[in-house]
mmCIF file of C-alpha atoms in Angstrom:
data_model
loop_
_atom_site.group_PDB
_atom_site.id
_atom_site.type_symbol
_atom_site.label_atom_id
_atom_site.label_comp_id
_atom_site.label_asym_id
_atom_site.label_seq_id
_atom_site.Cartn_x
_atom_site.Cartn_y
_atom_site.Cartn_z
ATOM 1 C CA UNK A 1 113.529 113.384 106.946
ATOM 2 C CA UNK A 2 113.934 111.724 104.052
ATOM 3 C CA UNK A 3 110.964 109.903 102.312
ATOM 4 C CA UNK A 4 112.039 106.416 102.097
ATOM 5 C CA UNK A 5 110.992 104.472 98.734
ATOM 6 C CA UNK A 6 111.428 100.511 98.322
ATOM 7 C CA UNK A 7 111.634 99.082 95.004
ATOM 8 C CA UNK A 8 110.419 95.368 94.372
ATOM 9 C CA UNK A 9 111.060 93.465 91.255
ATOM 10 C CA UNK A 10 110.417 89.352 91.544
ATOM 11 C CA UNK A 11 111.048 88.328 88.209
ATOM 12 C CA UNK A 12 113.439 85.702 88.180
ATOM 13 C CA UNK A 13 112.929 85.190 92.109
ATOM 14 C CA UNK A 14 112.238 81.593 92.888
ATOM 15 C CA UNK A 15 109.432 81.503 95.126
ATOM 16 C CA UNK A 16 109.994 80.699 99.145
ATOM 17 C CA UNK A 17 108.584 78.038 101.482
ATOM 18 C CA UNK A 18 108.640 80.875 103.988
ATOM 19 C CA UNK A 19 110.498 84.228 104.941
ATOM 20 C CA UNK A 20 111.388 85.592 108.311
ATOM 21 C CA UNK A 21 111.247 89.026 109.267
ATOM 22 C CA UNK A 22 113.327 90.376 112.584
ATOM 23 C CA UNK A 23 112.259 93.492 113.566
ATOM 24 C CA UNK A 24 113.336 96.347 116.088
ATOM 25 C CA UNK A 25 115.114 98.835 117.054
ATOM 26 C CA UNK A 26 118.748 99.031 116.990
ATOM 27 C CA UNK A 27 120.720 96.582 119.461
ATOM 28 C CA UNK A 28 117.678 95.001 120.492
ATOM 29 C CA UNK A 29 118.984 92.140 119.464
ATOM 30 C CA UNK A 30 118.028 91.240 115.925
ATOM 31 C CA UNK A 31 121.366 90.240 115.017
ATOM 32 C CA UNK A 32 121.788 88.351 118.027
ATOM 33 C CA UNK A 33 118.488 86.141 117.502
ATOM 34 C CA UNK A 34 119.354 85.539 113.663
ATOM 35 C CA UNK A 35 122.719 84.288 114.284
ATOM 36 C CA UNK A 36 121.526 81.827 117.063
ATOM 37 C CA UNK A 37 119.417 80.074 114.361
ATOM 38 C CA UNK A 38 121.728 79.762 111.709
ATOM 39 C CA UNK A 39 123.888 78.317 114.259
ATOM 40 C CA UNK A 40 121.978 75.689 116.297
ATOM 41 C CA UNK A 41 119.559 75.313 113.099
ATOM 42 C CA UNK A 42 122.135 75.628 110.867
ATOM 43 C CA UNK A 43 119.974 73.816 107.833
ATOM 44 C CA UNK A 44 117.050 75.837 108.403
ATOM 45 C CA UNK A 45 118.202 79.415 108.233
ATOM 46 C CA UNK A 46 120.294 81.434 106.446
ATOM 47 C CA UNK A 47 120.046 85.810 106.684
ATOM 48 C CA UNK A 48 120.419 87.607 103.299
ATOM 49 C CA UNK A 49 123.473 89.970 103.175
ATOM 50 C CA UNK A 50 122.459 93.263 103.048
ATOM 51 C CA UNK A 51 123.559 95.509 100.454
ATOM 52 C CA UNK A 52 124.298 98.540 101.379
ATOM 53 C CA UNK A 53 126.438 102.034 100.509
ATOM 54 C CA UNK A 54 127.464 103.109 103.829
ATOM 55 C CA UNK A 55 130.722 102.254 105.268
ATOM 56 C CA UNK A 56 131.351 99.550 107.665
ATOM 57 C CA UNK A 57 131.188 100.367 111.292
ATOM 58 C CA UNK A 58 133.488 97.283 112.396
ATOM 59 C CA UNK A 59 134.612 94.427 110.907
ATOM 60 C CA UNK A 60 131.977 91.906 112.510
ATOM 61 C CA UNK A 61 129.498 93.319 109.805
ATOM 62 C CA UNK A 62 129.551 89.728 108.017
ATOM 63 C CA UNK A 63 125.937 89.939 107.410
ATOM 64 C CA UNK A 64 126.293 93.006 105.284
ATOM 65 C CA UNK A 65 127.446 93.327 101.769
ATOM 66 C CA UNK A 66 129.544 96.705 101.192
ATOM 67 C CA UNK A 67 129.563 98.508 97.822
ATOM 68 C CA UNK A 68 130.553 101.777 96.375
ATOM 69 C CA UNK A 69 127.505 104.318 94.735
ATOM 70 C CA UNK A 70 128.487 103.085 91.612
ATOM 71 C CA UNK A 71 128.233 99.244 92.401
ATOM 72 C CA UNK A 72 124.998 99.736 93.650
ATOM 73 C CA UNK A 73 123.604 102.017 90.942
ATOM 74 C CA UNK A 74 125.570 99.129 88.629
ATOM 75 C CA UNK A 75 123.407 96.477 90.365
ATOM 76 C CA UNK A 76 119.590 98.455 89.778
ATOM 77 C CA UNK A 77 120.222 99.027 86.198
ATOM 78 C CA UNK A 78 121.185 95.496 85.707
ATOM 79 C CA UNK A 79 118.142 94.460 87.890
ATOM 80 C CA UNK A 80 119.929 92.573 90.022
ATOM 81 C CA UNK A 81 118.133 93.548 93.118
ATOM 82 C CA UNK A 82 115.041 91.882 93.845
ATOM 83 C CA UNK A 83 114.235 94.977 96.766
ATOM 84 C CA UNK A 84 115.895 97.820 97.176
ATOM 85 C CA UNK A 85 115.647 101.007 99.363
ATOM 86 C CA UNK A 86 116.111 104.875 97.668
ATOM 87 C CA UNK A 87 115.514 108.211 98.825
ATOM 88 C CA UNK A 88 118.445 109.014 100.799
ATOM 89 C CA UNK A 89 121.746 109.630 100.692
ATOM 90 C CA UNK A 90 122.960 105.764 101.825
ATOM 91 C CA UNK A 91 121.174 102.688 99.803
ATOM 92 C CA UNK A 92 120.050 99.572 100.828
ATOM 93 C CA UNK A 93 119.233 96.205 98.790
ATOM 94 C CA UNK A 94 118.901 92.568 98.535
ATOM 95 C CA UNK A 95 120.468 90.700 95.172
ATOM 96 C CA UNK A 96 118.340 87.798 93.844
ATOM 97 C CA UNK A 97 121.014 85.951 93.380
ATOM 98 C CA UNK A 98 121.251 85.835 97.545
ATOM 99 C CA UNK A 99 117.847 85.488 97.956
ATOM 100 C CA UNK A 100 117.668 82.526 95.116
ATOM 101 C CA UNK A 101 120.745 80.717 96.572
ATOM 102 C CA UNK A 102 119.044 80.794 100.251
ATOM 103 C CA UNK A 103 115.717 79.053 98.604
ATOM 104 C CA UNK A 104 117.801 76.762 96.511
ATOM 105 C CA UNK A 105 119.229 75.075 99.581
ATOM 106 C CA UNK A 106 116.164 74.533 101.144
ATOM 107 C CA UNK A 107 116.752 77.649 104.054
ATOM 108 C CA UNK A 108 114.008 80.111 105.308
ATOM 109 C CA UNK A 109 115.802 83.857 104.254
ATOM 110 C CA UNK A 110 115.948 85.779 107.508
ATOM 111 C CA UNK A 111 115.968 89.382 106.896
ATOM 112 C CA UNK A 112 116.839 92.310 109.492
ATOM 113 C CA UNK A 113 114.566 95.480 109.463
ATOM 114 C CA UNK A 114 114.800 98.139 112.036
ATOM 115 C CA UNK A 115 111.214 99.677 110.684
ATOM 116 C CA UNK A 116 111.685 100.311 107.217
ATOM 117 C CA UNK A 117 110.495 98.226 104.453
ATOM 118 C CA UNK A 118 108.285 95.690 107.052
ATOM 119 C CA UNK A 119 104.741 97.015 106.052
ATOM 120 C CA UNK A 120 105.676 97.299 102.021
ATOM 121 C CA UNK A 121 107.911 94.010 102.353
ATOM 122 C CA UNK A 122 105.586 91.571 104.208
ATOM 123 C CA UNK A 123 102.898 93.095 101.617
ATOM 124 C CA UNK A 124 105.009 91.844 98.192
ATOM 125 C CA UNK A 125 106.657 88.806 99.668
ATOM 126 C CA UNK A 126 104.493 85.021 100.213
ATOM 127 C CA UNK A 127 104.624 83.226 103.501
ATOM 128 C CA UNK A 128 106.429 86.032 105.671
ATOM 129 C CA UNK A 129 106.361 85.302 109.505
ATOM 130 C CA UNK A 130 107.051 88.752 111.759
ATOM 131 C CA UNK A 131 109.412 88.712 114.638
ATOM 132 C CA UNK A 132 109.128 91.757 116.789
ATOM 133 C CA UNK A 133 111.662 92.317 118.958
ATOM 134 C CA UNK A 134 110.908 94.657 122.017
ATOM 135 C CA UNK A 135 113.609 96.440 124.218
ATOM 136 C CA UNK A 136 114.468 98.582 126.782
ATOM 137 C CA UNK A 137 116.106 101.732 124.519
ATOM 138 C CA UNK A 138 118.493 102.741 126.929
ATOM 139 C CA UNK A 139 120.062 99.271 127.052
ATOM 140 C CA UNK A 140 119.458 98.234 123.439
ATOM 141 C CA UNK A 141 121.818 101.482 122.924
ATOM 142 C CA UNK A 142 125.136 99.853 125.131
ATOM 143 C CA UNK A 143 124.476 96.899 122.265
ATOM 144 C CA UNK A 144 124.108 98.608 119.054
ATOM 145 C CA UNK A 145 127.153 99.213 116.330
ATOM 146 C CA UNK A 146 125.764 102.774 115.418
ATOM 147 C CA UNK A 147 128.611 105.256 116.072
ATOM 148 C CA UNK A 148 126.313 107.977 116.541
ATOM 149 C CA UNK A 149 124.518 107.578 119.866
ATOM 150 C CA UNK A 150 122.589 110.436 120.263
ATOM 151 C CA UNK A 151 120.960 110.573 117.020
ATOM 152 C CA UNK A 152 120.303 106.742 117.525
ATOM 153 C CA UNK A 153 118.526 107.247 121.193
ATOM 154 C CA UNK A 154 115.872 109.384 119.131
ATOM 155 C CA UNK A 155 115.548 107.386 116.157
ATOM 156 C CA UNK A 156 115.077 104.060 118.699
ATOM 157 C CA UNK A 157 112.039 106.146 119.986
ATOM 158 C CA UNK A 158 110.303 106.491 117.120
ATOM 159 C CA UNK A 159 110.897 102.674 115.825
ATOM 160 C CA UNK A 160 109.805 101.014 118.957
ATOM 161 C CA UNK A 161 106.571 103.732 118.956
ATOM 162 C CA UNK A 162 106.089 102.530 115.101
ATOM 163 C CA UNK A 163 106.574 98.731 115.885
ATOM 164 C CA UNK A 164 104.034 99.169 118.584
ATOM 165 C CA UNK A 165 101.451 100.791 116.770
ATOM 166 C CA UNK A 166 102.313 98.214 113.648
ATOM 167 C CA UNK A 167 101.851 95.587 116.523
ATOM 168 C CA UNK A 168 98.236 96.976 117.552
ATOM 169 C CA UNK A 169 96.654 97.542 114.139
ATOM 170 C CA UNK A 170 98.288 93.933 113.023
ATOM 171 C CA UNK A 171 95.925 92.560 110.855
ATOM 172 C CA UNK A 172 96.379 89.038 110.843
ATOM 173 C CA UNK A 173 97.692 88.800 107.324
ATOM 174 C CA UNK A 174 101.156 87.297 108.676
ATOM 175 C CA UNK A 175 102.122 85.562 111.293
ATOM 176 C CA UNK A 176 103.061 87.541 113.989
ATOM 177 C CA UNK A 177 105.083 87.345 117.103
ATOM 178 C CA UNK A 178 106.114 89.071 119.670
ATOM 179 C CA UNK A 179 109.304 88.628 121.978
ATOM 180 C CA UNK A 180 111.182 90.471 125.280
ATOM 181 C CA UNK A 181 114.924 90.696 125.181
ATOM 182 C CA UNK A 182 116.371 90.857 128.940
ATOM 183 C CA UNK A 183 119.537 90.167 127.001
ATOM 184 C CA UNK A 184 120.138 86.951 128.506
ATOM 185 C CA UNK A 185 119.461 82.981 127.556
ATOM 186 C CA UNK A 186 115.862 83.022 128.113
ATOM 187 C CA UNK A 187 115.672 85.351 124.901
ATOM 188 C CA UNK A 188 116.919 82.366 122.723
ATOM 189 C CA UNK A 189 114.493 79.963 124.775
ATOM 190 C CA UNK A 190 111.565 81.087 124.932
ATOM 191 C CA UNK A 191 111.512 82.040 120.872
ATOM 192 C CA UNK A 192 112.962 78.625 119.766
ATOM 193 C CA UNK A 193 109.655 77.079 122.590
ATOM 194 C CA UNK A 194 107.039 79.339 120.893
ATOM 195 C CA UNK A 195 104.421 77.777 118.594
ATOM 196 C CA UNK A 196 105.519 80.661 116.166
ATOM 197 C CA UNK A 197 109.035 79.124 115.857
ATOM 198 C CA UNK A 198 107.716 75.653 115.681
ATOM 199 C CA UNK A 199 105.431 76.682 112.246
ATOM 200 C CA UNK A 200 108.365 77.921 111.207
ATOM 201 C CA UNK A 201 110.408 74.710 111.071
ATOM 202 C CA UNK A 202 107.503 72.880 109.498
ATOM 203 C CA UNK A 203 108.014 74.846 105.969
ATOM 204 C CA UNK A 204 111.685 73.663 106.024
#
């Protein structure tokens, strides 16, 4: 496997009220939750695309932003990535730009992690509050866009193991919370009822 390395660069980065982290593994429902807010608290929220090299899987991928190798290498050597992920063959990134526009109108910047980047991310950014998302794997699997199913069933494994442990040696330095999806309506309710959300909406 791949070592994974994140790049951080701030300068020119307006500095955020707060950030919002949704973690898990994949089709546990982190896209799910983050779209709920920017639609019922559609002045509080807003998710920063994700830039990224690999192709789309559908066209409901609105919340990613697609480029070719050269685009993205285009984008680091212009700085125009505030974070960015290396050290495999498909890159991910977030543009300042993005992230400035987001903090500019007043929003908390949701970001989507599956695992990667939460421990170096939540270290370099101010004011980040951690959702983590828990799931049964073999149904987060019916909901997730990865093509490749088998590959994904292991790789859910280890990220729900990793959140866990991240979960149990939490130090406090964040906010933290901690939510069940039974993929229904009480997923949305009882995150939107939790003190958690409710500090949230006081930075906006």
């Amino acid at each position: 496997m791949a070592k994974l390395i994140w790049y951080f660069d701030n300068q020119g980065v307006l500095l955020p009220k707060g950030n919002l982290f949704i973690c898990g593994q994949s089709g546990s429902g982190k896209t799910a939750l983050s779209d709920y807010l920017c639609k019922v608290y559609e002045d509080d929220f807003e998710i920063v695309p994700n830039c990224t090299t690999r192709r789309a899987r559908n066209s409901s991928e609105r919340h990613f932003r697609f480029m070719s190798e050269d685009e993205f290498i285009s984008c680091v050597n212009s700085n125009e990535f505030f974070m960015y992920r290396s050290g495999d063959k498909i890159k991910y990134g977030y543009l300042k730009s993005d992230y400035n526009s987001i903090i500019q109108r007043n929003k908390i910047p949701i970001f989507m992690f599956r695992l990667s980047g939460l421990e170096q991310l939540s270290d370099k950014l101010s004011n980040c509050y951690i959702c983590i998302i828990q799931a049964d794997i073999e149904r987060s699997l019916l909901y997730s866009e990865d093509i490749n199913a088998a590959r994904l069933a292991d790789e859910s494994r280890v990220v729900s193991d990793k959140l866990n442990k991240y979960i149990s040696e939490n130090n406090m330095k964040n906010p933290l919370f901690v939510i069940r999806n039974e993929y229904n309506d009480s997923f949305f309710k009882n995150f939107v009822s939790s003190s958690f959300f409710l500090k949230l909406l006081d930075l906006v």
